[in-house]
């Protein structure tokens, strides 16, 4: 019997299946149009980009008597999304500034609040420790931040942005965050204020926690309005954004064609049709052109993970799930699986073969064992959740937190995305990930708790395991609001852990840490107020349009 017929029979007679009411895709076949387009860039544009890169590089290496001019140039390059072209030059400049402007961890340069806060943020972004005590000079005799700063909106905004790179124990940054938030919120509520729009955006989405591509798209239009903008840098940012957009459109189209040819929509109709959102997720981990091959594989893996999630969470019977889990544990074992599960299993095996081919080409075959091991742990965690639900078992808070490390899929996702990062990947780095280091755990806390806080109401409309909120409420006999406050407190703490782990010396090379950081940025942007991945008709649609539909006007 064909797979789809078998599925329809199951859906008709297994009325106890815990099917969720997921909305259909809002994109349909829109990106299929790019699957057949050639990817040849206009030679004139390529040449123009190279010329512009040369010009910007000259600015970066040129000596300057005014160090803050270089600081603001670097900040613009980063926010415009073209810093990946100049990593060496940016590192050398910031290392030089750090050596010459920082003594005993404290900035000794004198300048205004805006510039000092930008410098602080850039140095921390680069992994260079600098003390926040430089901001003590903006306090009054009573030890509070001076009310005179209220008129300096740009300075307050810059300080507000800098506070989001804080680590544990930095009370002055906690005070600065509270001070700037209070006064900036007042400005945001004044519709006539010239900075109201900018302030409102920053309060909602900080630079440090924003997705680099979204920040680039937004900042290009802001930078263009700056009368002091550098024309060649602006043009480079625009051309580069559109060039990458063309590449990403092609990738989306190829993955859409693959998914459509599998006919997943008809064969597994219970699953969320979030292919485009899954592609977007992979794009946010790494956007650079050199990661195109592994990015396409990651797109396929993320949508497959979503389908596995929905199989355990929203369709499979206990007997079927036990069989599927054993099949994954034994690896490449299809015995006794129902037809729809054989189909899903086949997708998993095909993706493994795709990765195997890629790893053999790169001489990184050792990485495959880590991929399979983490996949097994991911599926086993889902099986445990299914058993809890089936037995109406309410886990303790500690049990929930332990299992969520596996069921989040983060270790599996990080392991897989690391596999495609070229020659710098070593077995020691994959072992490091498998041992759940602090930064990975921090990312899991951010992802799991942000998801739980915004998804809980929708999930509890059907039978669903207890989330962090229910576990915390039960343990401490508190209200849902108190549990949400605790969840948000833990998210703040996890960001501090992440910021600390990104400071030099780091346990692994910085490019790997950036991928984990980007995973957390995805959660901060997409799960801020609601689960925009599952319900993508609002903000998620806007994000995808900005990055993949509408080019930047030249």
mmCIF file of C-alpha atoms in Angstrom, residues 18-154:
data_model
loop_
_atom_site.group_PDB
_atom_site.id
_atom_site.type_symbol
_atom_site.label_atom_id
_atom_site.label_comp_id
_atom_site.label_asym_id
_atom_site.label_seq_id
_atom_site.Cartn_x
_atom_site.Cartn_y
_atom_site.Cartn_z
ATOM 1 C CA UNK A 18 -2.820 13.801 19.713
ATOM 2 C CA UNK A 19 -2.946 15.891 16.530
ATOM 3 C CA UNK A 20 -2.155 19.612 16.834
ATOM 4 C CA UNK A 21 -3.954 22.334 14.911
ATOM 5 C CA UNK A 22 -1.023 23.759 12.931
ATOM 6 C CA UNK A 23 -1.601 26.450 10.332
ATOM 7 C CA UNK A 24 -0.591 25.700 6.731
ATOM 8 C CA UNK A 25 2.489 27.272 5.168
ATOM 9 C CA UNK A 26 2.107 30.937 4.283
ATOM 10 C CA UNK A 27 4.744 30.680 1.528
ATOM 11 C CA UNK A 28 3.457 27.838 -0.637
ATOM 12 C CA UNK A 29 5.811 27.320 -3.570
ATOM 13 C CA UNK A 30 7.062 30.903 -3.726
ATOM 14 C CA UNK A 31 10.773 30.010 -3.474
ATOM 15 C CA UNK A 32 10.590 27.230 -6.063
ATOM 16 C CA UNK A 33 11.096 29.878 -8.740
ATOM 17 C CA UNK A 34 14.723 30.233 -7.617
ATOM 18 C CA UNK A 35 15.561 26.509 -7.848
ATOM 19 C CA UNK A 36 16.099 26.636 -11.594
ATOM 20 C CA UNK A 37 17.826 30.006 -11.806
ATOM 21 C CA UNK A 38 21.539 30.112 -12.526
ATOM 22 C CA UNK A 39 23.792 31.528 -9.815
ATOM 23 C CA UNK A 40 26.203 33.403 -12.044
ATOM 24 C CA UNK A 41 26.907 36.825 -10.635
ATOM 25 C CA UNK A 42 27.212 39.882 -12.792
ATOM 26 C CA UNK A 43 30.955 40.228 -13.402
ATOM 27 C CA UNK A 44 30.707 44.005 -13.142
ATOM 28 C CA UNK A 45 29.126 43.759 -9.685
ATOM 29 C CA UNK A 46 31.755 41.278 -8.518
ATOM 30 C CA UNK A 47 34.507 43.614 -9.684
ATOM 31 C CA UNK A 48 32.777 46.572 -8.059
ATOM 32 C CA UNK A 49 32.505 44.720 -4.735
ATOM 33 C CA UNK A 50 36.208 43.854 -4.817
ATOM 34 C CA UNK A 51 37.102 47.489 -5.507
ATOM 35 C CA UNK A 52 34.905 48.692 -2.653
ATOM 36 C CA UNK A 53 36.391 46.109 -0.286
ATOM 37 C CA UNK A 54 39.846 47.401 -1.195
ATOM 38 C CA UNK A 55 38.782 50.973 -0.417
ATOM 39 C CA UNK A 56 37.279 50.055 2.977
ATOM 40 C CA UNK A 57 40.314 47.942 3.854
ATOM 41 C CA UNK A 58 42.544 50.952 3.187
ATOM 42 C CA UNK A 59 40.493 52.971 5.684
ATOM 43 C CA UNK A 60 40.887 50.252 8.290
ATOM 44 C CA UNK A 61 44.661 49.918 7.970
ATOM 45 C CA UNK A 62 45.330 53.667 7.697
ATOM 46 C CA UNK A 63 46.869 55.291 10.765
ATOM 47 C CA UNK A 64 44.631 57.716 12.597
ATOM 48 C CA UNK A 65 45.353 60.350 15.219
ATOM 49 C CA UNK A 66 41.747 60.095 16.365
ATOM 50 C CA UNK A 67 41.105 56.544 17.593
ATOM 51 C CA UNK A 68 37.373 57.061 17.991
ATOM 52 C CA UNK A 69 37.063 57.695 14.236
ATOM 53 C CA UNK A 70 38.343 54.141 13.738
ATOM 54 C CA UNK A 71 36.011 52.865 16.468
ATOM 55 C CA UNK A 72 32.953 54.313 14.742
ATOM 56 C CA UNK A 73 34.138 53.036 11.350
ATOM 57 C CA UNK A 74 34.413 49.506 12.756
ATOM 58 C CA UNK A 75 31.006 49.799 14.400
ATOM 59 C CA UNK A 76 29.443 50.832 11.095
ATOM 60 C CA UNK A 77 31.170 47.996 9.225
ATOM 61 C CA UNK A 78 29.876 45.470 11.761
ATOM 62 C CA UNK A 79 26.326 46.750 11.813
ATOM 63 C CA UNK A 80 26.189 47.001 8.013
ATOM 64 C CA UNK A 81 26.905 43.274 7.842
ATOM 65 C CA UNK A 82 30.215 43.330 5.965
ATOM 66 C CA UNK A 83 32.631 42.741 8.865
ATOM 67 C CA UNK A 84 33.220 39.164 7.669
ATOM 68 C CA UNK A 85 35.334 40.632 4.846
ATOM 69 C CA UNK A 86 37.611 42.441 7.287
ATOM 70 C CA UNK A 87 37.952 40.147 10.298
ATOM 71 C CA UNK A 88 41.759 40.358 10.368
ATOM 72 C CA UNK A 89 41.850 44.158 10.080
ATOM 73 C CA UNK A 90 39.102 44.636 12.684
ATOM 74 C CA UNK A 91 40.845 42.306 15.122
ATOM 75 C CA UNK A 92 44.182 44.086 14.681
ATOM 76 C CA UNK A 93 42.581 47.509 15.181
ATOM 77 C CA UNK A 94 40.668 46.520 18.307
ATOM 78 C CA UNK A 95 43.679 44.707 19.751
ATOM 79 C CA UNK A 96 45.739 47.870 19.191
ATOM 80 C CA UNK A 97 43.077 50.080 20.774
ATOM 81 C CA UNK A 98 42.796 47.660 23.693
ATOM 82 C CA UNK A 99 46.545 47.738 24.278
ATOM 83 C CA UNK A 100 46.713 51.522 24.112
ATOM 84 C CA UNK A 101 43.439 52.605 25.673
ATOM 85 C CA UNK A 102 42.959 50.105 28.477
ATOM 86 C CA UNK A 103 44.955 49.922 31.702
ATOM 87 C CA UNK A 104 44.150 47.332 34.364
ATOM 88 C CA UNK A 105 41.006 46.534 32.424
ATOM 89 C CA UNK A 106 39.742 50.133 32.412
ATOM 90 C CA UNK A 107 39.355 52.455 29.422
ATOM 91 C CA UNK A 108 41.580 55.495 29.843
ATOM 92 C CA UNK A 109 40.481 57.432 26.749
ATOM 93 C CA UNK A 110 38.380 60.497 27.380
ATOM 94 C CA UNK A 111 35.348 61.090 25.213
ATOM 95 C CA UNK A 112 31.574 61.389 25.356
ATOM 96 C CA UNK A 113 29.247 58.701 26.709
ATOM 97 C CA UNK A 114 28.115 57.636 23.236
ATOM 98 C CA UNK A 115 31.631 56.902 21.982
ATOM 99 C CA UNK A 116 32.841 55.258 25.184
ATOM 100 C CA UNK A 117 29.837 52.925 25.233
ATOM 101 C CA UNK A 118 30.395 51.997 21.561
ATOM 102 C CA UNK A 119 34.050 51.232 22.326
ATOM 103 C CA UNK A 120 33.064 49.141 25.354
ATOM 104 C CA UNK A 121 30.562 47.171 23.257
ATOM 105 C CA UNK A 122 32.994 46.585 20.385
ATOM 106 C CA UNK A 123 35.800 45.403 22.652
ATOM 107 C CA UNK A 124 33.476 43.001 24.443
ATOM 108 C CA UNK A 125 32.098 41.778 21.091
ATOM 109 C CA UNK A 126 35.661 41.019 20.062
ATOM 110 C CA UNK A 127 36.167 38.978 23.214
ATOM 111 C CA UNK A 128 38.437 41.577 24.817
ATOM 112 C CA UNK A 129 37.667 42.188 28.479
ATOM 113 C CA UNK A 130 37.208 45.774 29.562
ATOM 114 C CA UNK A 131 35.863 46.943 32.899
ATOM 115 C CA UNK A 132 32.514 48.762 33.070
ATOM 116 C CA UNK A 133 33.962 51.106 35.719
ATOM 117 C CA UNK A 134 34.544 53.668 32.963
ATOM 118 C CA UNK A 135 30.847 54.532 33.354
ATOM 119 C CA UNK A 136 31.304 55.562 37.009
ATOM 120 C CA UNK A 137 32.227 59.036 35.812
ATOM 121 C CA UNK A 138 28.592 59.520 34.755
ATOM 122 C CA UNK A 139 27.291 59.108 38.298
ATOM 123 C CA UNK A 140 26.387 61.931 40.683
ATOM 124 C CA UNK A 141 27.479 62.529 44.278
ATOM 125 C CA UNK A 142 24.832 60.116 45.528
ATOM 126 C CA UNK A 143 26.212 57.254 43.451
ATOM 127 C CA UNK A 144 23.333 57.218 40.962
ATOM 128 C CA UNK A 145 23.544 57.902 37.250
ATOM 129 C CA UNK A 146 23.303 61.643 36.692
ATOM 130 C CA UNK A 147 19.958 63.032 35.621
ATOM 131 C CA UNK A 148 21.861 65.311 33.210
ATOM 132 C CA UNK A 149 22.248 62.265 30.940
ATOM 133 C CA UNK A 150 18.520 62.284 30.204
ATOM 134 C CA UNK A 151 19.067 64.958 27.552
ATOM 135 C CA UNK A 152 21.785 62.845 25.874
ATOM 136 C CA UNK A 153 19.494 60.352 24.130
ATOM 137 C CA UNK A 154 22.184 58.967 21.823
#
